[in-house]
Amino acid sequence: MLDLKPPETLLELPVRPRRLRQSAVLRESVAETHLRPADFILPFFVTPGQKVAEPIAALPGVYRHSVDGFLRQAERALGLGVRSLLLFGVLPEAAKDPLGRSAADPAGPVPQAIRAARAAFGEEVVIYTDVCLCAHTTHGHCGVLKETPRGVRIDNDASLQRLAAMALAHAEAGADFVAPSDMMDGRVAYLRRALDQAGYSEVGILSYAVKYASAFYGPFREAAKSAPSFGDRKTYQMDIRNAREALREAALDETEGADMLMVKPALAYLDILARLRPQTQLPLVAYQVSGEYAMLKAAARAGALDEALAVRETLLAIKRAGADLIVSYYALEAFELGWL
Ligand code: PBG
């Protein structure tokens, strides 16, 4: 006969959370967060020319590809189920001017890549394009400049026209989403109107709504040849100390007509993702930026940690914090090598 007395306090109850961790199969069945190929957006740096594949020293394993190489890599990604692509154009110095006119060139590398991907993959692929002037301006700022009594400043409203011209060139080439990353005020509303007026009401806007002035963009600026030639981006990108401001930026962009919202960088801003998640019903995107990738690569190469496990852990953290989609330079490698 059992000799059990009823527990006298709650703490006497045999609470054993470890029961749910006893085997890999059981853990899998109760796992709350999953990473699928469809959760990822893979970035590409597209450059003019043919058969160009330039390794980027600051981003080991990432290349600047001409359209032919981009198509080959995209095909590899598609084979793994990673079917969302984010395109950045990289131009030679000679193609730049203070207004970033090359950004709207229909013969530029990004419009060409869009047409080629659409022709090759049709609706099997979702094409996002970065909309920003920094890789197209001689000064490397994300907007155009103006002289003011207080010195050279970013001309917010004049920048909107250039950004809209860029977005239209992408829409015309067949992009699914344009993704403004410039952080000018009012650009989502402006792009929405420009797209609608030109007949591209079906082209969506993924807004880099919450983009901090971060040290973690360093490797990207080498990759895209887009570092500012003077000053920094703190008059348009967000102050890293602010969280309430992020919720405000996101709410504004949603009101202006954004279809998806992005938080960037990802790992150092999980609190922002988690706070933004209940504020919006839109899909949330997090960008695991170049510096996050470079940091993991460097630590792995130094033998400091297991790359597969660390990559999985950081990507899971981003998803768990509230991201629906993750932009990551690891998206191809991680699925190819079975890390996730
Ligand atoms: C363009 C842009 C940047 C990134 C995405 N779009 C760089 C910047 O703002 O300087 C960063 C992406 C990364 O670091 O991977 N403005």
Coordinates of C-alpha atoms in Angstrom, one line a residue, residues 43 45 56-60 62 88 214-224 226 264-267 287-298 327-330:
P43 CA 21.5 39.3 -49.3
F45 CA 26.0 42.3 -53.6
I56 CA 35.0 40.6 -49.6
A57 CA 37.8 40.5 -47.0
A58 CA 35.6 41.7 -44.1
L59 CA 32.9 39.2 -44.9
P60 CA 34.6 35.8 -45.4
V62 CA 30.6 36.5 -49.3
F88 CA 22.4 45.5 -53.1
S214 CA 25.5 50.9 -35.5
A215 CA 29.2 49.9 -35.4
F216 CA 28.1 46.6 -36.8
Y217 CA 27.7 47.9 -40.4
G218 CA 31.4 48.2 -40.8
P219 CA 32.0 45.1 -43.1
F220 CA 29.0 46.0 -45.2
R221 CA 30.4 49.4 -46.0
E222 CA 33.6 47.7 -47.3
A223 CA 31.4 45.3 -49.3
A224 CA 29.2 47.9 -50.8
S226 CA 29.4 52.9 -49.2
K264 CA 18.4 46.3 -37.6
P265 CA 20.9 45.2 -36.3
A266 CA 19.4 42.0 -34.8
L267 CA 21.4 40.5 -31.9
Y287 CA 18.7 41.9 -40.1
Q288 CA 21.6 39.9 -38.8
V289 CA 24.0 42.5 -40.1
S290 CA 27.5 42.2 -41.6
G291 CA 29.3 42.9 -38.2
E292 CA 27.3 40.1 -36.5
Y293 CA 28.3 37.7 -39.3
A294 CA 31.9 38.8 -39.2
M295 CA 32.1 38.5 -35.5
L296 CA 30.8 34.9 -35.6
K297 CA 33.2 34.0 -38.5
A298 CA 36.2 35.5 -36.6
V327 CA 18.0 38.6 -43.3
S328 CA 21.3 36.7 -42.9
Y329 CA 24.6 36.2 -44.8
Y330 CA 24.5 32.7 -43.2

